[in-house]
Short mmCIF file of C-alpha atoms in Angstrom, two decimals:
data_model
loop_
_atom_site.label_atom_id
_atom_site.label_comp_id
_atom_site.label_asym_id
_atom_site.label_seq_id
_atom_site.Cartn_x
_atom_site.Cartn_y
_atom_site.Cartn_z
CA MET A 13 -9.16 5.66 28.13
CA THR A 14 -6.77 8.61 28.44
CA ASP A 15 -3.11 8.64 27.41
CA SER A 16 -1.98 8.56 31.03
CA THR A 17 -4.05 5.50 31.93
CA LYS A 18 -3.54 3.42 28.78
CA ARG A 19 -1.87 0.23 29.93
CA THR A 20 1.33 -0.84 28.16
CA THR A 21 1.57 -4.13 30.05
CA GLY A 22 -1.21 -6.52 30.85
CA THR A 23 -2.86 -9.81 29.95
CA GLY A 24 -1.59 -9.81 26.39
CA GLN A 25 2.04 -9.29 27.35
CA ASP A 26 1.78 -12.03 29.98
CA LEU A 27 0.17 -14.41 27.51
CA TRP A 28 2.89 -13.70 24.93
CA ARG A 29 5.56 -14.70 27.42
CA ARG A 30 3.70 -17.95 28.07
CA ALA A 31 3.26 -18.56 24.35
CA LYS A 32 6.99 -18.38 23.66
CA GLN A 33 7.55 -21.24 26.09
CA ILE A 34 5.19 -23.63 24.29
CA ILE A 35 4.94 -22.35 20.68
CA PRO A 36 8.21 -21.99 18.72
CA GLY A 37 8.57 -18.28 18.00
CA GLY A 38 5.42 -17.58 20.02
CA ASN A 39 2.97 -17.67 17.11
CA MET A 40 2.49 -18.72 13.49
CA LEU A 41 3.34 -15.47 11.64
CA LEU A 42 6.66 -13.64 11.84
CA SER A 43 5.22 -10.18 11.26
CA LYS A 44 2.77 -10.53 14.19
CA ARG A 45 5.42 -11.37 16.77
CA ALA A 46 5.65 -8.79 19.53
CA GLU A 47 9.41 -8.48 18.98
CA MET A 48 8.75 -7.24 15.44
CA LEU A 49 6.51 -4.45 16.73
CA LEU A 50 7.14 -3.30 20.31
CA PRO A 51 9.16 -5.79 22.38
CA ASP A 52 7.90 -6.27 25.96
CA HIS A 53 4.95 -3.90 25.51
CA TRP A 54 2.91 -4.98 22.47
CA PRO A 55 -0.58 -6.19 23.58
CA ALA A 56 -0.13 -9.20 21.24
CA TYR A 57 -3.67 -10.66 21.46
CA PHE A 58 -7.15 -9.41 20.66
CA SER A 59 -10.57 -10.13 22.08
CA ARG A 60 -12.73 -8.63 19.32
CA THR A 61 -12.71 -6.28 16.32
CA SER A 62 -14.99 -3.88 14.49
CA GLY A 63 -14.32 -1.48 11.60
CA ALA A 64 -10.85 -0.13 12.29
CA THR A 65 -10.90 -0.95 16.02
CA VAL A 66 -9.17 -3.81 17.83
CA TRP A 67 -9.75 -4.59 21.52
CA ASP A 68 -6.98 -6.28 23.49
CA MET A 69 -7.45 -8.92 26.19
CA ASP A 70 -7.96 -6.26 28.85
CA GLY A 71 -10.70 -4.43 26.95
CA ASN A 72 -8.51 -1.56 25.74
CA ALA A 73 -9.59 -0.27 22.32
CA TYR A 74 -7.05 0.66 19.66
CA THR A 75 -7.61 2.16 16.22
CA ASP A 76 -5.60 0.16 13.69
CA MET A 77 -3.68 2.53 11.42
CA PHE A 78 -1.11 -0.14 10.78
CA LEU A 79 -1.39 -3.67 9.39
CA MET A 80 -5.17 -4.33 9.40
CA GLY A 81 -4.79 -8.07 9.79
CA VAL A 82 -1.53 -7.94 7.77
CA GLY A 83 -3.34 -6.65 4.72
CA THR A 84 -6.35 -8.95 4.81
CA ASN A 85 -9.17 -6.64 5.90
CA THR A 86 -9.59 -4.05 3.15
CA LEU A 87 -13.32 -3.79 3.95
CA GLY A 88 -12.57 -3.21 7.63
CA TYR A 89 -12.72 -5.68 10.49
CA SER A 90 -15.81 -7.82 11.05
CA HIS A 91 -17.65 -6.60 7.96
CA PRO A 92 -21.32 -7.43 8.62
CA GLU A 93 -22.13 -8.79 5.14
CA VAL A 94 -19.09 -11.04 4.99
CA ASP A 95 -19.63 -12.24 8.55
CA ALA A 96 -23.30 -12.96 7.78
CA ALA A 97 -22.30 -15.17 4.85
CA VAL A 98 -19.88 -17.04 7.08
CA MET A 99 -22.43 -17.45 9.88
CA LYS A 100 -24.91 -18.97 7.44
CA VAL A 101 -22.27 -21.51 6.45
CA VAL A 102 -21.59 -22.27 10.11
CA GLN A 103 -25.30 -22.83 10.71
CA ASP A 104 -25.82 -24.93 7.57
CA GLY A 105 -22.57 -26.91 7.85
CA ASN A 106 -18.99 -26.14 6.83
CA LEU A 107 -17.61 -29.51 5.74
CA SER A 108 -19.14 -32.78 4.58
CA THR A 109 -18.51 -35.77 2.38
CA PHE A 110 -19.90 -33.68 -0.49
CA ASN A 111 -18.10 -30.69 -2.01
CA ALA A 112 -18.96 -27.05 -1.36
CA PRO A 113 -20.84 -25.47 -4.28
CA GLU A 114 -19.33 -22.09 -3.39
CA GLU A 115 -15.97 -23.17 -4.80
CA VAL A 116 -17.54 -23.55 -8.27
CA TRP A 117 -19.27 -20.20 -8.01
CA LEU A 118 -16.07 -18.55 -6.82
CA ALA A 119 -14.05 -20.10 -9.66
CA GLU A 120 -16.55 -18.79 -12.20
CA ARG A 121 -16.52 -15.34 -10.58
CA LEU A 122 -12.72 -14.99 -10.57
CA ILE A 123 -12.26 -16.40 -14.07
CA ALA A 124 -14.80 -13.91 -15.44
CA MET A 125 -12.73 -11.08 -13.94
CA HIS A 126 -9.42 -12.23 -15.47
CA PRO A 127 -9.49 -12.69 -19.25
CA PHE A 128 -6.32 -14.81 -19.41
CA ALA A 129 -7.66 -17.43 -17.00
CA ASP A 130 -9.69 -20.54 -17.81
CA MET A 131 -9.39 -22.57 -14.60
CA ALA A 132 -8.89 -22.12 -10.86
CA ARG A 133 -7.70 -24.04 -7.80
CA PHE A 134 -8.18 -22.98 -4.19
CA CYS A 135 -6.14 -23.19 -0.99
CA ARG A 136 -6.31 -21.39 2.32
CA THR A 137 -2.92 -19.66 2.73
CA GLY A 138 -0.62 -17.70 0.45
CA GLY A 139 2.47 -19.81 0.97
CA GLU A 140 0.72 -23.06 0.12
CA ALA A 141 -1.02 -21.47 -2.88
CA ASN A 142 2.35 -20.35 -4.22
CA ALA A 143 3.75 -23.84 -3.67
CA VAL A 144 0.80 -25.30 -5.57
CA ALA A 145 1.34 -22.81 -8.40
CA VAL A 146 5.01 -23.74 -8.67
CA ARG A 147 4.16 -27.45 -8.72
CA ILE A 148 1.62 -26.97 -11.52
CA ALA A 149 3.94 -24.72 -13.53
CA ARG A 150 6.85 -27.14 -13.25
CA ALA A 151 4.59 -29.95 -14.38
CA ALA A 152 3.34 -27.87 -17.30
CA SER A 153 6.77 -26.72 -18.48
CA GLY A 154 8.55 -30.01 -17.84
CA ARG A 155 11.45 -28.09 -16.28
CA ASP A 156 12.39 -27.82 -12.62
CA LYS A 157 14.17 -24.50 -12.04
CA VAL A 158 12.37 -21.33 -10.99
CA ALA A 159 13.47 -17.74 -11.62
CA PHE A 160 11.82 -15.49 -9.07
CA CYS A 161 11.58 -11.94 -7.75
CA GLY A 162 9.80 -10.91 -4.56
CA TYR A 163 8.45 -12.66 -1.49
CA HIS A 164 6.58 -15.92 -2.02
CA GLY A 165 6.29 -17.70 1.32
CA TRP A 166 8.07 -20.24 3.47
CA HIS A 167 8.19 -23.47 1.46
CA ASP A 168 11.35 -25.34 0.50
CA TRP A 169 11.21 -24.34 -3.17
CA TYR A 170 11.53 -20.65 -2.19
CA LEU A 171 13.98 -20.77 0.72
CA ALA A 172 16.28 -22.86 -1.47
CA ALA A 173 17.50 -19.48 -2.74
CA ASN A 174 19.36 -19.04 0.54
CA LEU A 175 21.33 -22.23 -0.02
CA ALA A 176 23.15 -20.20 -2.68
CA GLN A 177 26.30 -22.02 -3.74
CA GLY A 178 27.19 -23.41 -0.37
CA GLU A 179 26.80 -22.83 3.33
CA MET A 180 29.08 -19.76 3.40
CA LEU A 181 26.46 -17.81 1.42
CA ALA A 182 23.42 -19.09 3.30
CA GLY A 183 21.14 -16.12 3.98
CA HIS A 184 22.90 -13.86 1.47
CA LEU A 185 20.06 -13.48 -1.03
CA LEU A 186 17.15 -13.01 1.36
CA PRO A 187 18.69 -11.86 4.65
CA GLY A 188 16.65 -12.86 7.66
CA LEU A 189 15.15 -15.97 6.05
CA GLU A 190 17.19 -18.92 7.30
CA PRO A 191 17.23 -22.05 5.11
CA ASN A 192 17.79 -24.47 7.99
CA GLY A 193 15.85 -27.64 7.31
CA VAL A 194 15.73 -27.03 3.56
CA PRO A 195 17.47 -29.94 1.76
CA LYS A 196 20.83 -28.78 0.46
CA ASP A 197 20.17 -30.80 -2.69
CA LEU A 198 17.80 -27.98 -3.69
CA ALA A 199 20.70 -25.53 -4.02
CA GLY A 200 20.64 -24.03 -7.49
CA SER A 201 17.01 -24.98 -8.14
CA VAL A 202 15.88 -21.35 -7.93
CA ARG A 203 17.40 -18.26 -9.49
CA PRO A 204 16.52 -14.91 -7.86
CA PHE A 205 16.58 -11.62 -9.75
CA PRO A 206 16.06 -8.04 -8.48
CA TYR A 207 13.02 -6.08 -9.60
CA ASN A 208 13.33 -3.80 -12.65
CA ASP A 209 16.76 -5.25 -13.54
CA ILE A 210 16.38 -6.64 -17.06
CA ALA A 211 20.00 -7.77 -17.30
CA ALA A 212 19.69 -9.75 -14.05
CA PHE A 213 16.42 -11.26 -15.24
CA ASP A 214 17.96 -12.30 -18.56
CA GLU A 215 20.82 -13.93 -16.69
CA ALA A 216 18.41 -15.79 -14.40
CA VAL A 217 16.43 -17.28 -17.30
CA SER A 218 19.50 -18.03 -19.41
CA ASP A 219 19.63 -21.42 -17.69
CA PRO A 220 17.77 -23.79 -20.06
CA GLU A 221 16.38 -25.69 -17.05
CA VAL A 222 14.29 -22.69 -15.93
CA GLY A 223 10.65 -23.52 -16.59
CA VAL A 224 8.94 -21.05 -14.26
CA ILE A 225 9.12 -17.28 -13.69
CA PHE A 226 7.48 -16.33 -10.40
CA MET A 227 7.25 -12.65 -9.49
CA GLU A 228 5.24 -9.91 -7.85
CA VAL A 229 3.88 -7.40 -10.35
CA SER A 230 4.88 -4.54 -8.06
CA ARG A 231 5.38 -3.88 -4.35
CA ASN A 232 7.78 -1.08 -3.46
CA ALA A 233 8.14 0.51 -6.88
CA GLY A 234 6.27 0.30 -10.15
CA PRO A 235 7.65 -1.45 -13.23
CA ALA A 236 10.01 0.50 -15.45
CA PRO A 237 8.77 1.08 -19.02
CA GLY A 238 8.97 -2.17 -20.97
CA TYR A 239 10.03 -4.29 -17.98
CA LEU A 240 6.95 -6.48 -17.64
CA GLU A 241 6.59 -6.61 -21.43
CA HIS A 242 10.14 -7.92 -21.72
CA ILE A 243 9.46 -10.62 -19.15
CA ARG A 244 6.24 -11.66 -20.90
CA GLU A 245 7.96 -11.83 -24.30
CA THR A 246 10.87 -13.81 -22.90
CA ALA A 247 8.59 -16.29 -21.15
CA THR A 248 6.60 -16.85 -24.33
CA ARG A 249 9.70 -17.24 -26.49
CA LYS A 250 11.39 -19.68 -24.13
CA GLY A 251 8.28 -21.67 -23.24
CA ILE A 252 8.47 -20.65 -19.58
CA VAL A 253 5.35 -20.41 -17.40
CA LEU A 254 4.95 -16.86 -16.07
CA ILE A 255 3.27 -16.58 -12.65
CA PHE A 256 2.28 -13.30 -11.04
CA ASP A 257 2.07 -13.47 -7.24
CA GLU A 258 -0.87 -11.18 -6.44
CA CYS A 259 -1.38 -12.44 -2.89
CA THR A 260 -0.57 -8.96 -1.61
CA SER A 261 -1.22 -6.68 -4.59
CA GLY A 262 -4.52 -8.09 -5.84
CA PHE A 263 -7.71 -6.04 -5.49
CA ARG A 264 -5.90 -2.97 -4.14
CA GLU A 265 -5.65 -0.84 -7.29
CA THR A 266 -7.99 -2.72 -9.62
CA PHE A 267 -10.96 -5.04 -9.22
CA GLY A 268 -8.69 -8.02 -9.64
CA GLY A 269 -4.99 -8.37 -10.31
CA LEU A 270 -2.61 -5.44 -10.39
CA TYR A 271 -1.41 -6.77 -13.75
CA LEU A 272 -4.66 -5.41 -15.24
CA LYS A 273 -3.33 -1.89 -14.61
CA HIS A 274 -0.18 -2.60 -16.62
CA GLY A 275 -1.74 -4.62 -19.43
CA VAL A 276 0.63 -7.60 -19.27
CA GLU A 277 -1.02 -10.98 -18.74
CA PRO A 278 0.58 -13.93 -16.94
CA ASP A 279 0.01 -17.63 -17.52
CA MET A 280 -0.96 -18.05 -13.87
CA ALA A 281 -1.78 -15.69 -10.98
CA VAL A 282 -2.12 -16.29 -7.26
CA PHE A 283 -4.51 -14.28 -5.08
CA GLY A 284 -4.91 -14.13 -1.31
CA LYS A 285 -5.17 -11.78 1.67
CA THR A 286 -7.88 -9.41 0.43
CA ILE A 287 -10.33 -11.81 -1.21
CA GLY A 288 -11.76 -13.21 2.05
CA ASN A 289 -11.58 -10.04 4.19
CA GLY A 290 -9.89 -11.94 7.01
CA TYR A 291 -11.18 -15.44 6.27
CA ALA A 292 -8.73 -18.00 4.92
CA ILE A 293 -9.00 -18.36 1.15
CA THR A 294 -6.46 -18.17 -1.68
CA ALA A 295 -6.87 -18.78 -5.38
CA ILE A 296 -4.63 -19.94 -8.22
CA LEU A 297 -5.88 -18.93 -11.67
CA GLY A 298 -4.38 -19.98 -14.98
CA ARG A 299 -4.62 -20.80 -18.61
CA ARG A 300 -6.20 -24.17 -19.33
CA ALA A 301 -3.08 -25.59 -20.99
CA VAL A 302 -1.09 -24.86 -17.84
CA MET A 303 -3.67 -25.63 -15.17
CA GLU A 304 -4.55 -29.05 -16.56
CA ALA A 305 -1.02 -30.12 -15.65
CA ALA A 306 -2.33 -30.30 -12.08
CA GLN A 307 -3.91 -33.59 -13.13
CA THR A 308 -0.49 -35.06 -13.92
CA THR A 309 0.77 -34.61 -10.35
CA PHE A 310 -0.74 -34.94 -6.85
CA ILE A 311 -2.14 -31.82 -5.15
CA SER A 312 -4.85 -32.49 -2.57
CA SER A 313 -5.89 -31.45 0.95
CA THR A 314 -8.97 -32.12 3.09
CA PHE A 315 -9.44 -28.61 4.43
CA TRP A 316 -9.16 -27.01 1.02
CA THR A 317 -12.73 -28.28 0.58
CA GLU A 318 -14.23 -26.43 3.56
CA ARG A 319 -16.94 -23.92 2.83
CA ILE A 320 -16.19 -20.81 4.92
CA GLY A 321 -13.35 -19.51 2.73
CA PRO A 322 -15.20 -19.55 -0.61
CA ALA A 323 -18.39 -18.20 0.98
CA ALA A 324 -16.46 -15.33 2.54
CA ALA A 325 -14.74 -14.60 -0.77
CA LEU A 326 -18.01 -14.43 -2.70
CA ALA A 327 -19.44 -11.97 -0.18
CA THR A 328 -16.21 -9.96 -0.11
CA LEU A 329 -16.12 -9.63 -3.90
CA GLU A 330 -19.74 -8.47 -3.90
CA VAL A 331 -19.01 -5.72 -1.37
CA MET A 332 -15.79 -4.75 -3.16
CA GLU A 333 -17.56 -4.32 -6.48
CA ARG A 334 -20.46 -2.34 -5.00
CA GLU A 335 -18.22 -0.06 -2.93
CA ARG A 336 -15.42 0.13 -5.52
CA SER A 337 -13.10 -0.57 -2.62
CA TRP A 338 -9.91 -0.59 -4.69
CA GLU A 339 -10.49 3.03 -5.69
CA ARG A 340 -11.33 4.13 -2.16
CA ILE A 341 -8.37 2.46 -0.42
CA THR A 342 -5.99 3.74 -3.11
CA ALA A 343 -7.32 7.26 -2.57
CA THR A 344 -6.97 6.88 1.19
CA GLY A 345 -3.39 5.64 0.92
CA THR A 346 -2.47 8.36 -1.55
CA ALA A 347 -3.83 11.01 0.81
CA ILE A 348 -1.98 9.51 3.79
CA ARG A 349 1.30 9.50 1.86
CA ALA A 350 0.81 13.15 0.89
CA ARG A 351 0.12 14.11 4.50
CA TRP A 352 3.19 12.20 5.73
CA THR A 353 5.23 14.25 3.25
CA GLN A 354 3.64 17.50 4.39
CA LEU A 355 4.08 16.71 8.10
CA ALA A 356 7.70 15.69 7.58
CA ALA A 357 8.42 19.02 5.91
CA GLU A 358 6.70 20.90 8.73
CA VAL A 359 8.66 19.22 11.54
CA GLY A 360 11.95 18.92 9.63
CA ILE A 361 12.54 15.23 8.95
CA THR A 362 13.20 13.43 5.68
CA LEU A 363 11.26 10.39 4.51
CA ASP A 364 11.69 7.67 1.93
CA HIS A 365 8.35 6.32 0.71
CA TRP A 366 7.63 2.78 -0.46
CA GLY A 367 4.76 0.46 -1.28
CA LEU A 368 1.55 0.62 -3.26
CA PRO A 369 -0.71 3.51 -2.24
CA ALA A 370 -3.07 1.15 -0.41
CA LEU A 371 -0.04 -0.46 1.29
CA CYS A 372 1.95 2.70 1.82
CA GLY A 373 4.94 3.03 4.10
CA PHE A 374 7.82 5.32 4.95
CA THR A 375 11.31 5.13 6.38
CA ILE A 376 12.79 8.09 8.23
CA ARG A 377 16.11 8.83 6.58
CA SER A 378 18.39 8.41 9.58
CA PRO A 379 20.79 5.86 11.07
CA HIS A 380 18.16 5.59 13.82
CA ALA A 381 15.32 4.61 11.45
CA GLN A 382 14.46 1.37 13.24
CA VAL A 383 14.54 3.09 16.64
CA TYR A 384 12.17 5.75 15.33
CA LYS A 385 9.80 3.11 13.99
CA THR A 386 9.75 1.52 17.45
CA LEU A 387 9.26 4.91 19.11
CA ILE A 388 6.30 5.70 16.88
CA THR A 389 4.66 2.39 17.81
CA GLN A 390 5.33 2.97 21.52
CA GLU A 391 4.02 6.52 21.67
CA MET A 392 1.02 5.97 19.42
CA LEU A 393 0.02 2.90 21.44
CA ARG A 394 -0.25 5.16 24.49
CA LYS A 395 -2.70 7.30 22.56
CA GLY A 396 -4.85 4.35 21.50
CA TRP A 397 -3.38 3.58 18.08
CA LEU A 398 -1.81 0.55 16.45
CA ALA A 399 0.78 2.33 14.31
CA GLY A 400 4.23 1.99 12.84
CA ASN A 401 5.80 3.11 9.58
CA SER A 402 3.12 1.78 7.25
CA VAL A 403 -0.64 1.86 6.78
CA TYR A 404 -2.67 -0.89 5.12
CA ALA A 405 -5.70 1.11 4.03
CA SER A 406 -9.27 -0.10 4.42
CA LEU A 407 -12.79 1.22 3.93
CA ALA A 408 -12.92 1.74 7.70
CA HIS A 409 -10.23 4.44 7.49
CA ASP A 410 -12.54 7.40 7.00
CA GLU A 411 -11.47 11.05 6.92
CA ALA A 412 -12.18 11.63 10.60
CA THR A 413 -10.01 8.67 11.61
CA VAL A 414 -7.16 9.80 9.39
CA ASN A 415 -7.38 13.34 10.81
CA ARG A 416 -7.19 12.03 14.39
CA TYR A 417 -4.23 9.85 13.45
CA PHE A 418 -2.24 12.80 12.08
CA ALA A 419 -3.12 14.98 15.05
CA ASP A 420 -1.52 12.43 17.38
CA LEU A 421 1.33 11.51 15.02
CA ALA A 422 2.48 15.14 14.77
CA GLY A 423 3.71 15.23 18.35
CA VAL A 424 5.68 12.02 17.96
CA TRP A 425 7.35 13.28 14.80
CA GLN A 426 8.22 16.55 16.53
CA THR A 427 10.06 14.51 19.16
CA ILE A 428 11.90 12.64 16.40
CA ALA A 429 12.84 15.93 14.72
CA ARG A 430 14.31 17.19 17.99
CA CYS A 431 16.35 14.01 18.37
CA GLU A 432 17.74 14.53 14.89
CA SER A 433 18.53 18.23 15.32
CA GLU A 434 19.92 17.97 18.85
CA GLY A 435 21.80 14.70 18.39
CA THR A 436 19.83 12.96 21.15
CA ASP A 437 20.00 9.16 21.20
CA PRO A 438 16.36 8.17 20.57
CA ALA A 439 16.92 4.75 22.13
CA THR A 440 16.86 6.48 25.53
CA LEU A 441 13.18 7.26 24.90
CA LEU A 442 12.23 3.60 24.51
CA GLU A 443 10.80 1.62 27.40
CA GLY A 444 11.98 -1.66 25.91
CA PRO A 445 14.25 -3.04 23.18
CA VAL A 446 14.25 -1.83 19.59
CA ALA A 447 11.85 -3.78 17.37
CA HIS A 448 13.44 -6.47 15.26
CA SER A 449 13.75 -5.67 11.57
CA GLY A 450 12.30 -7.89 8.87
CA PHE A 451 14.04 -9.54 5.96
CA ARG A 452 15.10 -7.56 2.91
CA ARG A 453 13.04 -8.27 -0.21
CA LEU A 454 14.24 -8.46 -3.80
CA ASN A 455 11.67 -5.89 -4.90
#
C-alpha cells in the first residue's frame, strides 16, 4: 500500500472508541492505549503478526520498529519454533488436575543459568511476579518496609509510594501513577530512592524496618562504579533481601539476568517479557533460604499451573541460546543508536539517548519533544511503520529492515529540523492531539 493510500482511520479506530465505553481506559495496558501513541489515528488492534510485521484489522501491514509487543518478542513475532511448542500443548491439553511437567524443566533450566539461585516460582505477568517476590522477601526478612528504585508494576505495595506523607504529596514520587484505591494505611511502607544515588539509598535503608531492597539493575543508564557493590554489601550487612527486577532487562545483554554483566548477585531475581516470546510467563528465582519462606505464607493461583507459558519459555530459551539472541539484539540496538546520532547531526537536531542498547530510545532536545514524538508516529504510520522515539530490538530487525526505516525516518527528521530552525509550531502538523506522556521513572 502506498503512502497516499495508507488509511489512518478505520476498523481499529472505531473499535477503540467502542472499547473505551465498556472497558475502563479502553484496554489492560497503559502503554498500548491509543492516546499514548497517536490519539484518534492509531490502528489500535491487530489481526495477525509475523517476524517484524503487524497487520491491523483492515489488512494493512506495518513493520514494527517500535515496541515489539512492549518488549516481549525478542525473537520476532510468531516465531515458528515457539508457536509449534505451544500448539503441541494446545493439542495435548493445557490444564488438568495434574501439574505441568514443563514447570519443573523450566525451573531446572533457569536455576542452572543463575548460580545464586536454588529455587523458582512461576507466574504469568510481571506485576504479579513482583508482588510475589515482595511477599516472599518480607516473609524471609521478617520486616515489612521496602526500599525500591525503578518501575515494578501496579500492585498496592508499589503504588503506596505515591501516598507519600499525606494526600498533598500524592503523585509526587512517581508522577502519572495515581494511588487512588491504595489503602492510606500503607503510607510509609515503601521508601523510594533514585538510581545511582548512594546517599539517597543509604537514607532509604536507614529505617530498621526495611527488609527488602527491590530495584532494576539498569534501565536508562548503567550503574556508577561501586554502586551495585555498595547495595549488595549493605543488604548483606543489614540482613535485607536484595531483589533485582529483570522483567525488562533480562536476556537482552546476557543469556540470563543483566546482573551477570556487572558481577553482583541478588538474593532474588524476577524475569518476564522476553522469556516466553509473547506468551505469558514470568519467573521468580532465589536463594533457598529466602525462597522457602514462600511456605510460611499463602501464594497460590489456578492459572499459574497452565502449561502454555512454561512450554513457550523452554522453546524460547532454546532458540535464544542457539541464535545468541542477546548479542544480536544488542548489536542491532547499538547500530540503531549510532545511526540516530548520525542522522541527527546531518539534519541539525540534538538528541538525548536513553535505555539499554536492545531497548534504545531518544528524546529530541526541544520544548516540543512530545509533539515531535507524536509527529514521528503519525508520519511513519503513513509509510507503513509502527514507530516512535524508541526501538525494542528483535531478531526480525535485519539490516534491510533497518535501512528502510532510516530512509523513511530521514524525511520526518528533516521536517522536525525545519520546525526548529524556522520557529514553526509543530503541533500544526498533527492531525490529532499530542500523545499523552508516560510517568517519570526513578531510574
